[in-house]
Coordinates of N, CA and C in Angstrom, one line a residue:
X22 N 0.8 -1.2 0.0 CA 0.0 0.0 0.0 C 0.9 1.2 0.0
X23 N 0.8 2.5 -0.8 CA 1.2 3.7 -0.5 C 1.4 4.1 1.1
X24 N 2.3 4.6 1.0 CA 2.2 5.7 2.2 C 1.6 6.8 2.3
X25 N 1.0 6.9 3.6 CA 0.5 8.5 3.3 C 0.7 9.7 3.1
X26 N 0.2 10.2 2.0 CA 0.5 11.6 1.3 C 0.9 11.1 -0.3
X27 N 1.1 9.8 -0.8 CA 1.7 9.4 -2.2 C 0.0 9.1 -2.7
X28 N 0.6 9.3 -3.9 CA -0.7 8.7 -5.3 C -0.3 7.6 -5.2
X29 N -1.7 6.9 -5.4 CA -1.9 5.4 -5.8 C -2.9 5.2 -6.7
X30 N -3.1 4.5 -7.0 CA -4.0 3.4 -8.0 C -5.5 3.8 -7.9
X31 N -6.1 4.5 -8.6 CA -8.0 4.7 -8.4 C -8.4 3.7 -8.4
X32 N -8.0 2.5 -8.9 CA -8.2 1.4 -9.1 C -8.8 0.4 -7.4
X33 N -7.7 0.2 -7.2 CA -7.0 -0.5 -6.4 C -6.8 0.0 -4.9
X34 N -6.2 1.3 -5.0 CA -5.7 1.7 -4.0 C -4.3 1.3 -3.7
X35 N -3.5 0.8 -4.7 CA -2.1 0.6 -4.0 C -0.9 0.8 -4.8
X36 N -0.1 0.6 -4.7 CA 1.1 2.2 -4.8 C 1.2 2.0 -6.2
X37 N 1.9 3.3 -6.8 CA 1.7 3.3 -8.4 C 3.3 4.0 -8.2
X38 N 3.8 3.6 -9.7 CA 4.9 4.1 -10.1 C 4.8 5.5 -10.8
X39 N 5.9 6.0 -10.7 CA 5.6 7.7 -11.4 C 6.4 7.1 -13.2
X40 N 6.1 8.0 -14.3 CA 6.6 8.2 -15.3 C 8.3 8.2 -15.3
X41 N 8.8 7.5 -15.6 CA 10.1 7.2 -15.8 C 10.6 6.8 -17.1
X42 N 11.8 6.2 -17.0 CA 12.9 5.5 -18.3 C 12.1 4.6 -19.3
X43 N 11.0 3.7 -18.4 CA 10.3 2.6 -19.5 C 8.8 3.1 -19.4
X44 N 8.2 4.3 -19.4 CA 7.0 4.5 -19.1 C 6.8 5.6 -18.8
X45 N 5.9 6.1 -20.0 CA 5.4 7.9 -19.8 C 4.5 7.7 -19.1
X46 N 3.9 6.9 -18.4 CA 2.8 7.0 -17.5 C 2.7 6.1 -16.6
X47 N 2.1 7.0 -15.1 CA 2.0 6.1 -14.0 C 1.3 4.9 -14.3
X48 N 2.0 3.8 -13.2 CA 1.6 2.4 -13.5 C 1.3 1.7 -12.2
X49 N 0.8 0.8 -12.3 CA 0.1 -0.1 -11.2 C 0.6 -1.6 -11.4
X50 N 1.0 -2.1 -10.5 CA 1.7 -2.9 -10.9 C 0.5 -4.5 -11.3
X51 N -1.0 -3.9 -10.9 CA -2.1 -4.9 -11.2 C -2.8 -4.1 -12.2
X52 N -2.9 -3.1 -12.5 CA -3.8 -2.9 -13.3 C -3.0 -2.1 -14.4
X53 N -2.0 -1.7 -14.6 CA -0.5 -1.3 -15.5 C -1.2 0.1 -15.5
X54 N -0.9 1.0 -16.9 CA -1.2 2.4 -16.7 C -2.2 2.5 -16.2
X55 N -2.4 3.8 -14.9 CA -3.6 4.4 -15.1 C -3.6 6.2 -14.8
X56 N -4.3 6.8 -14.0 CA -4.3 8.1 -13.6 C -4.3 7.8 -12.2
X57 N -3.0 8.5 -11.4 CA -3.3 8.5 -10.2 C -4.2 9.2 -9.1
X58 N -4.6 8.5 -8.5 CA -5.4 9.5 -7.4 C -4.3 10.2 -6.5
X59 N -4.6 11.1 -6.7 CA -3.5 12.3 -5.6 C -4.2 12.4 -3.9
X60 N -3.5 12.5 -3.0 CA -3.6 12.1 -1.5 C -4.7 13.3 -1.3
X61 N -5.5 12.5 -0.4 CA -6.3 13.4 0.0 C -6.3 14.3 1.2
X62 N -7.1 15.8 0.7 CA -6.7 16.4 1.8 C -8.0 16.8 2.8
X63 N -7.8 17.5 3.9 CA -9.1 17.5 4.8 C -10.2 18.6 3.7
X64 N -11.1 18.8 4.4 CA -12.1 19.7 3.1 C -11.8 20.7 3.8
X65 N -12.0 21.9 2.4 CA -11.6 23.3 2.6 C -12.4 23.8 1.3
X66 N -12.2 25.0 1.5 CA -12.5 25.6 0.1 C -11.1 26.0 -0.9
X67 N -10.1 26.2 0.1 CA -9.0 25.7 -0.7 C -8.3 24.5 -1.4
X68 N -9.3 23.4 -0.9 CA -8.9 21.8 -0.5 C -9.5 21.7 -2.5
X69 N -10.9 22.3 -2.6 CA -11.9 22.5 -3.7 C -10.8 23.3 -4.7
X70 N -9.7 24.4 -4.3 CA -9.3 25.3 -5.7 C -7.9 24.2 -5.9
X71 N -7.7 23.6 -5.5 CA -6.7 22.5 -5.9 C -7.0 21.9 -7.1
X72 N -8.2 21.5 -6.5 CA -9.1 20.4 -7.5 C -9.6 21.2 -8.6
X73 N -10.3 21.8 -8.7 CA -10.7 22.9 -9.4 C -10.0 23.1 -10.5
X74 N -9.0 23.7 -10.1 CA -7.3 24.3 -11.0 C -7.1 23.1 -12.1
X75 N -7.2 21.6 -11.8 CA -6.4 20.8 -11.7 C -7.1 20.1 -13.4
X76 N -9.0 19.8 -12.4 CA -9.4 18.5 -13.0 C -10.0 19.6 -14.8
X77 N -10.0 18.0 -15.4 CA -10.7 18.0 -17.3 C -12.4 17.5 -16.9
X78 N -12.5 17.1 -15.9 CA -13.8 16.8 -15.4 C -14.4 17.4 -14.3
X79 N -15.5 17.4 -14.6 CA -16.9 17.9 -14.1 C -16.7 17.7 -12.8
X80 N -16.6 18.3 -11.5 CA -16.8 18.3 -10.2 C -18.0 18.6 -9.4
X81 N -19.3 18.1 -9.4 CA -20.1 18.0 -9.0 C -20.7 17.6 -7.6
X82 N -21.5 18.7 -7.2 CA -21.9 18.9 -6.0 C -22.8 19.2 -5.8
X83 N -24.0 19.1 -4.7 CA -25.4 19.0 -4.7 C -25.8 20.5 -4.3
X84 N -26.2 21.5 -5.0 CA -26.0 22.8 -4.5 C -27.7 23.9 -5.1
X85 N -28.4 24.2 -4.0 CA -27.5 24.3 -2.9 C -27.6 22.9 -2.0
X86 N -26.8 22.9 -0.8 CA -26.4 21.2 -0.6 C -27.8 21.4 0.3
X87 N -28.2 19.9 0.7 CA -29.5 19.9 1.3 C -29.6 20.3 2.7
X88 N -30.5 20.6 3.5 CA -30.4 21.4 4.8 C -30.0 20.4 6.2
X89 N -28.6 21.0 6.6 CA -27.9 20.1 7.5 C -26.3 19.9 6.7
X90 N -26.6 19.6 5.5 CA -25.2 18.7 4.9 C -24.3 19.6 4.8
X91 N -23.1 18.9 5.2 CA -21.5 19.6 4.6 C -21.1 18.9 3.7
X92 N -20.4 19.9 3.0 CA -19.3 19.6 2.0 C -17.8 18.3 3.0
X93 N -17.6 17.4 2.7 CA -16.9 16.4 3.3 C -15.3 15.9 3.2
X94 N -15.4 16.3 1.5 CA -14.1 16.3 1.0 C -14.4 15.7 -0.2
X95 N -12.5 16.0 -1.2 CA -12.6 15.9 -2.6 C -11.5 15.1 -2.8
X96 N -11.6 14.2 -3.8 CA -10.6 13.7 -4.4 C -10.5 13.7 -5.9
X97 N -9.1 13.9 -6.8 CA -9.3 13.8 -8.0 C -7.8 12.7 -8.3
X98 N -8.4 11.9 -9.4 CA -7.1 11.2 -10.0 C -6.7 12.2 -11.2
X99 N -5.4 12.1 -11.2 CA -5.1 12.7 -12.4 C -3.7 13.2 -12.0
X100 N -2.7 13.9 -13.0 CA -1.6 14.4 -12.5 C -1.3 15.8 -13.5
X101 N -0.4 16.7 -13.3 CA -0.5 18.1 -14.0 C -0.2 18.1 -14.9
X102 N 0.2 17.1 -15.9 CA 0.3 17.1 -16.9 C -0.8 16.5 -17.4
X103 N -1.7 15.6 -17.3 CA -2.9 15.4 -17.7 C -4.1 15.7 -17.6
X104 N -3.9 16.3 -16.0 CA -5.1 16.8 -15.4 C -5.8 16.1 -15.0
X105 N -7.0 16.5 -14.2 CA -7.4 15.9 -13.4 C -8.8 14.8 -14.4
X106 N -8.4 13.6 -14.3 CA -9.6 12.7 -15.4 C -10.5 12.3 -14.3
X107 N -11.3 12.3 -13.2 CA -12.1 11.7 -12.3 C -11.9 12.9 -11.1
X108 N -12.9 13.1 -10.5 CA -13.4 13.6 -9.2 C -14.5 13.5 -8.5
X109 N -14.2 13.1 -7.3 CA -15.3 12.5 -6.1 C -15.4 13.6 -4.9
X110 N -16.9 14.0 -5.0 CA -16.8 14.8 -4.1 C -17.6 14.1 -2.6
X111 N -17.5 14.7 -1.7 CA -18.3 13.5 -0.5 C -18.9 15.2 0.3
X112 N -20.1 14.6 0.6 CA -21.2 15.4 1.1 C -22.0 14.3 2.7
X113 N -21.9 14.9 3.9 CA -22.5 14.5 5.2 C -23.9 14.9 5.5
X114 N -24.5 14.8 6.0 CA -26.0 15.0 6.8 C -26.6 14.3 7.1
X115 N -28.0 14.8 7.9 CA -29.2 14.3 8.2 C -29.8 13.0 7.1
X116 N -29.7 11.9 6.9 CA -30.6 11.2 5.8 C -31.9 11.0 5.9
X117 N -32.8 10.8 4.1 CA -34.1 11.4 4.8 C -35.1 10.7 5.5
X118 N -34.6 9.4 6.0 CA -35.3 8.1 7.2 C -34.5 8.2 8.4
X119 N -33.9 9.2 8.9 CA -33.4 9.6 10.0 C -31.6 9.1 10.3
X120 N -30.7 9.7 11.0 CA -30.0 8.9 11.1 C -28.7 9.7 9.8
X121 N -27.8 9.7 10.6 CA -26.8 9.9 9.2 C -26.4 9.4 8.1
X122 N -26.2 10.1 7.1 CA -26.0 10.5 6.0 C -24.7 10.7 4.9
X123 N -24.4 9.7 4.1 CA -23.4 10.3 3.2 C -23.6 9.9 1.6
X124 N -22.8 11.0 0.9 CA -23.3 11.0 -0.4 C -21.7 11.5 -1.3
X125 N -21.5 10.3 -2.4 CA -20.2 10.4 -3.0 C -20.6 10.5 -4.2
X126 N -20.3 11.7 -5.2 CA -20.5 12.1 -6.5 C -19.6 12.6 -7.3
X127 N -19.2 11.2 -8.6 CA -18.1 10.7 -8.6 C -17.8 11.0 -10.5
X128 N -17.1 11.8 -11.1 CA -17.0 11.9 -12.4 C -16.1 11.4 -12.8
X129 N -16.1 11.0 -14.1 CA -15.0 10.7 -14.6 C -14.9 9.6 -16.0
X130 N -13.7 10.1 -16.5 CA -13.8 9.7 -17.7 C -14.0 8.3 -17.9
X131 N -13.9 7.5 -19.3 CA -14.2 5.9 -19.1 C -13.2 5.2 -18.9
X132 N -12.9 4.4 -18.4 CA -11.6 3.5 -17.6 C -11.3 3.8 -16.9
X133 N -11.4 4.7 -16.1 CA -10.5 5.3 -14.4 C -10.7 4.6 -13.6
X134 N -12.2 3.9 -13.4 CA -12.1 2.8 -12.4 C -12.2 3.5 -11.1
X135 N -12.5 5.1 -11.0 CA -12.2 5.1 -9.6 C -13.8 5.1 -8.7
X136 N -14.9 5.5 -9.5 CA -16.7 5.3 -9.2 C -16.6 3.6 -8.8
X137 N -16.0 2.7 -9.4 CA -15.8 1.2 -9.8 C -16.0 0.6 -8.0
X138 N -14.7 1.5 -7.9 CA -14.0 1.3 -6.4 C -14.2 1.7 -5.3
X139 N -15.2 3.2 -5.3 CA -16.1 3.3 -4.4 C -17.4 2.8 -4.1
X140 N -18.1 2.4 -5.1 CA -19.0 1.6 -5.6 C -18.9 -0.3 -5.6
X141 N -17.2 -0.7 -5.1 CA -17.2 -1.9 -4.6 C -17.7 -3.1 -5.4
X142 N -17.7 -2.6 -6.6 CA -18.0 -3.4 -7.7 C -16.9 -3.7 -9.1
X143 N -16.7 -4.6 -9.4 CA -15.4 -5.2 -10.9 C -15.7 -4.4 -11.6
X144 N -14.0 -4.3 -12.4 CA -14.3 -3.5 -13.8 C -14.2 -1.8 -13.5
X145 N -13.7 -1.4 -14.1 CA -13.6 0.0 -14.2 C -14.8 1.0 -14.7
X146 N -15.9 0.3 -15.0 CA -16.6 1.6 -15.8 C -18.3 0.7 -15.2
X147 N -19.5 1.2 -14.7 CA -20.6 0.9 -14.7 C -21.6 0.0 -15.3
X148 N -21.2 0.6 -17.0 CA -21.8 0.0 -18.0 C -22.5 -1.9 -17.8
X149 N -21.6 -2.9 -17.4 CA -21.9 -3.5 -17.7 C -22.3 -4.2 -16.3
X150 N -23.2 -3.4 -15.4 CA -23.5 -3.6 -14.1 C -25.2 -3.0 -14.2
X151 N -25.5 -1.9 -15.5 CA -26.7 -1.2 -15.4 C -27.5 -2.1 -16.7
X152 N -28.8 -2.0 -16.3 CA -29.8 -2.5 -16.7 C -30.7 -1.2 -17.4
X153 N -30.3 -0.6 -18.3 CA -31.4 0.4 -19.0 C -32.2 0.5 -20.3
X154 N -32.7 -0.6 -19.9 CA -33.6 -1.3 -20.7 C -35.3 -0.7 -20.4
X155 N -35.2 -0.5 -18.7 CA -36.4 0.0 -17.9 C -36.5 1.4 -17.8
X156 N -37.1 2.0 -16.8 CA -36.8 3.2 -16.5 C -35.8 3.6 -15.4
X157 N -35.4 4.8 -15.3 CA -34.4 4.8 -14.5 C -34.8 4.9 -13.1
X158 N -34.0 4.4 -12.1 CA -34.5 4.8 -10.9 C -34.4 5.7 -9.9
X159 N -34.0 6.7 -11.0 CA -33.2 8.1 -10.3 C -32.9 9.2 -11.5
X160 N -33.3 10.2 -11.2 CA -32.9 11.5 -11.7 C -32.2 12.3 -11.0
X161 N -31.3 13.3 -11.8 CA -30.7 14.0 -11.1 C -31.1 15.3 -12.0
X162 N -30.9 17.0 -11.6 CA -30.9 17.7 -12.7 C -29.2 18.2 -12.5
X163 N -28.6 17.9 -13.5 CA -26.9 17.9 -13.8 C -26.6 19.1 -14.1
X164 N -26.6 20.0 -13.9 CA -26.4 21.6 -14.7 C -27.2 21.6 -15.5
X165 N -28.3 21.8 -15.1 CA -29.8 22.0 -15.5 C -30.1 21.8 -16.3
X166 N -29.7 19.7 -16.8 CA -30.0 19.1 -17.7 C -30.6 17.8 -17.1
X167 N -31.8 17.3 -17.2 CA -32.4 16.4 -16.7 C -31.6 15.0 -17.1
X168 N -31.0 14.3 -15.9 CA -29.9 13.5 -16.4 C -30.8 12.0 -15.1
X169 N -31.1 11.0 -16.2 CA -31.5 9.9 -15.4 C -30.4 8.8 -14.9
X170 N -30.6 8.3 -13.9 CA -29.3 7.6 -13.3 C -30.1 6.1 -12.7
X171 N -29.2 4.9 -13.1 CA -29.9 3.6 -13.3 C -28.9 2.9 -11.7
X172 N -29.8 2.3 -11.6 CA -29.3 1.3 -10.3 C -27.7 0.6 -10.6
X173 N -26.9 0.4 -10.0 CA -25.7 -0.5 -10.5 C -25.9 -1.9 -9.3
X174 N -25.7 -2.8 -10.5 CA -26.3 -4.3 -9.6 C -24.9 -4.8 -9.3
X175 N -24.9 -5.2 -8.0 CA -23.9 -6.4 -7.3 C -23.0 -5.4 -6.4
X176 N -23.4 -4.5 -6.4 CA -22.8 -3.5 -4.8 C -22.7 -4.3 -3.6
X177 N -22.4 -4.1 -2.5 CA -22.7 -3.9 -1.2 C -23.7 -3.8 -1.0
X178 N -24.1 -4.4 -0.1 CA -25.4 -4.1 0.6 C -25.6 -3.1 1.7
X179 N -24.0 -2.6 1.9 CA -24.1 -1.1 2.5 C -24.3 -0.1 2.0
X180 N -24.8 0.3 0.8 CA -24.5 1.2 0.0 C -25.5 1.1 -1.5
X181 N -25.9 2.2 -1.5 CA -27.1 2.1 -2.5 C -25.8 2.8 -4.0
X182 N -26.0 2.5 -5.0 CA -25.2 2.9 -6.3 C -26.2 2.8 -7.3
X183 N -25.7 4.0 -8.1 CA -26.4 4.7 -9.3 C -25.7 5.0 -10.2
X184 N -25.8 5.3 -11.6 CA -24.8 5.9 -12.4 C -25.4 6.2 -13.7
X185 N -25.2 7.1 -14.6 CA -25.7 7.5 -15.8 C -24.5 8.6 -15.8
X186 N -24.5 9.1 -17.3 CA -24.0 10.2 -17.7 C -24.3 11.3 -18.1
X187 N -23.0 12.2 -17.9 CA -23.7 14.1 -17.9 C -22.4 14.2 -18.1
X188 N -22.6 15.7 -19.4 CA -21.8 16.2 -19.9 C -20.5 15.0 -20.8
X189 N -20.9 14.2 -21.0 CA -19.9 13.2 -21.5 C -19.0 12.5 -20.8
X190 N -19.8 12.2 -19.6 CA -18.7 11.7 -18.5 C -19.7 10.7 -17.6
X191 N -19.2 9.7 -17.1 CA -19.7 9.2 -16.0 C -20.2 9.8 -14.8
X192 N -20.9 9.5 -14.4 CA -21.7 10.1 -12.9 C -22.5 9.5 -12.3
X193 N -21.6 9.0 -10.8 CA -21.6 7.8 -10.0 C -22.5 8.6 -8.8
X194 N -23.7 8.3 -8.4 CA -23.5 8.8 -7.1 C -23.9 7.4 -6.1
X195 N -23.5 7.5 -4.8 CA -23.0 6.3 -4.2 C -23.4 7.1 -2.8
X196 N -24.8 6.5 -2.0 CA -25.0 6.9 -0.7 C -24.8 5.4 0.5
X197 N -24.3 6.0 1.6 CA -24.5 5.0 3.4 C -25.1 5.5 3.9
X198 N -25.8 5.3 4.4 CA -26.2 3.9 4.0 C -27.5 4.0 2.8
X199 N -27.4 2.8 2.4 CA -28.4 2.7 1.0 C -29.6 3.1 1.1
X200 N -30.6 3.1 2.1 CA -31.6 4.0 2.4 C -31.8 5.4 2.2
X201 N -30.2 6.1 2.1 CA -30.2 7.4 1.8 C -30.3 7.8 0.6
X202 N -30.3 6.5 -0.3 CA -30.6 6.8 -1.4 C -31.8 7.7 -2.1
X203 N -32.8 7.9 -1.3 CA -33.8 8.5 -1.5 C -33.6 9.6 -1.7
X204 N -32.6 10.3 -1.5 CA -32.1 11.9 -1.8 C -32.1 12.2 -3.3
X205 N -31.8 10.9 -4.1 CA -31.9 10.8 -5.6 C -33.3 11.0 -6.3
X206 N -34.3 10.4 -5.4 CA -35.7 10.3 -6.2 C -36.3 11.9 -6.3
X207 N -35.7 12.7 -5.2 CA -36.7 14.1 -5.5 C -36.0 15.3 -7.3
X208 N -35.2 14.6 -7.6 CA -34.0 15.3 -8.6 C -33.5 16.5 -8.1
X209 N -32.4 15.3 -7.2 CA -31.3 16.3 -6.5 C -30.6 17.7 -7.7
X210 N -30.7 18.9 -7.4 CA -29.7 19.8 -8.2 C -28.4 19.7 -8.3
X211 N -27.3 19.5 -8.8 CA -26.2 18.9 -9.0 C -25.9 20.3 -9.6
X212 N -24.7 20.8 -9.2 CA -24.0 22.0 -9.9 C -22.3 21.7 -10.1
X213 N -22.0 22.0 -11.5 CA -20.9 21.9 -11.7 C -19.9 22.7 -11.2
X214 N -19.0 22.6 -10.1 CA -18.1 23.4 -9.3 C -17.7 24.5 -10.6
X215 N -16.9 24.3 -11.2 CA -16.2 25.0 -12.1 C -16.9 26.0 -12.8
X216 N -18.5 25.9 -12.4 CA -19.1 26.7 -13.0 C -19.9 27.7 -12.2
X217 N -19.4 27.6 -11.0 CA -20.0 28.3 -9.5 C -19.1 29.7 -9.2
X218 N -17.9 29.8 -9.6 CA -17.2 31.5 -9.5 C -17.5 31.2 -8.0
X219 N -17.6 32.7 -7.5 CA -17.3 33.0 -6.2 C -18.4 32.1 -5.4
X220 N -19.2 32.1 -5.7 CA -20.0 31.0 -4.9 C -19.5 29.6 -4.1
X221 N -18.4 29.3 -4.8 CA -17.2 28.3 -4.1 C -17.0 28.4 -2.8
X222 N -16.6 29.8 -2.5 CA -16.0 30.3 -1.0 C -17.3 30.1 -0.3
X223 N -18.7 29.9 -0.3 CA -19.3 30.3 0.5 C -19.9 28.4 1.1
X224 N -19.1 27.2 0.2 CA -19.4 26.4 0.6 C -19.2 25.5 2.0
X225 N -20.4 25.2 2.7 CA -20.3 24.8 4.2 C -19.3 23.6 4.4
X226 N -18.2 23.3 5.1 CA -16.9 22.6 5.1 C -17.3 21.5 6.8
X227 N -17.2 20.2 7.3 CA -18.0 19.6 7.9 C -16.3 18.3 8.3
X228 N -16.1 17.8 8.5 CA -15.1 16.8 8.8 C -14.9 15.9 7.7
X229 N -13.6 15.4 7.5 CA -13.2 14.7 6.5 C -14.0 13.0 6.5
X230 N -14.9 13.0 5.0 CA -15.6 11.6 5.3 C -14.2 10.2 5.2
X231 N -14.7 9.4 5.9 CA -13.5 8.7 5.6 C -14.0 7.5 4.9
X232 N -15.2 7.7 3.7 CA -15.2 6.7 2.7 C -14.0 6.8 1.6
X233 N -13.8 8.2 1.4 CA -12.8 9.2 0.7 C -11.3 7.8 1.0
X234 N -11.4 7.7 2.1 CA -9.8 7.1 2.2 C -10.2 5.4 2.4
X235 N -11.2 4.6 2.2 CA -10.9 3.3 2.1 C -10.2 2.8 0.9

């Protein structure tokens, strides 16, 4: 396993090589290239212009966040020369059958694997876990585009998982406990960070979730 404060594996979680003599790109020594996830830090609003600065993808957050919830913390894989390809944001509160609350809202491009891995499910990408053949069991409005999001089968049974796409990118969201999933059914508002300007600074900051670091 990495040590803390090193990039590792979205994958996996365990230690990745940097770009060297036999390889322009970080590598894993199970899953060979991928994009690293960069160490995570406690939530800030500076923790957010890191990320921000960084990611090619959509950072998405429930805004405004529901009454009670904090902002929890962010992670992005990626590195500065490629930028950020995946970002997970984690949001705390009240859930709406009582009892606390967490909610992980996860972008990113196809093969990062990193939604895969918080979501506790094979395979890097959703696709062949979702059934949308039916209707969906969940809407979101994505940057004020009605974006439907389908169950992902063979999760945890701690944990309710959803995923569909917005803006050309995957979009995982992943509640604990699974019951909290119901924050999905009212069509949660989802706002694209990067598209929030000063409104960034005014986001509520709450203790680091520690789904972020399993």
């Amino acid at each position: 396993m990495p040590m803390r404060g090193e990039p590792s594996c979205p994958k996996c979680g365990g230690r990745v090589r940097a770009p060297g003599l036999f390889s322009d790109t970080w590598q894993c020594d199970v899953h060979g290239s991928v994009h690293p996830l960069q160490p995570v830090i406690p939530p800030s609003v500076d923790a957010l212009a890191v990320v921000l600065g960084r990611t090619q993808v959509p950072v998405w957050m429930p805004w405004p966040l529901p009454v009670g919830w904090l902002f929890t913390g962010v992670a992005c894989a990626g590195d500065d020369r490629s930028g950020g390809r995946a970002t997970a944001i984690a949001c705390s509160g009240p859930s709406p059958l009582g009892g606390p609350g967490e909610l992980l809202l996860i972008a990113e491009e196809l093969g990062v694997g990193l939604g895969s891995r918080f979501a506790g499910i094979d395979g890097p990408d959703p696709g062949p876990h979702l059934d949308i053949s039916g209707r969906p069991e969940a809407k979101v409005l994505a940057a004020g585009r009605p974006t439907p999001l389908w169950h992902v089968a063979g999760a945890p049974e701690d944990r309710a998982v959803f995923a569909g796409e917005a803006r050309g990118m995957w979009l995982w969201a992943i509640t604990w406990p699974g019951r909290s999933g119901m924050l999905l059914y009212d069509e949660l508002v989802l706002t694209d960070l990067r598209d929030a300007g000063a409104e960034v600074d005014l986001v509520p900051c709450g203790a680091l979730s520690p789904r972020l670091l399993s």
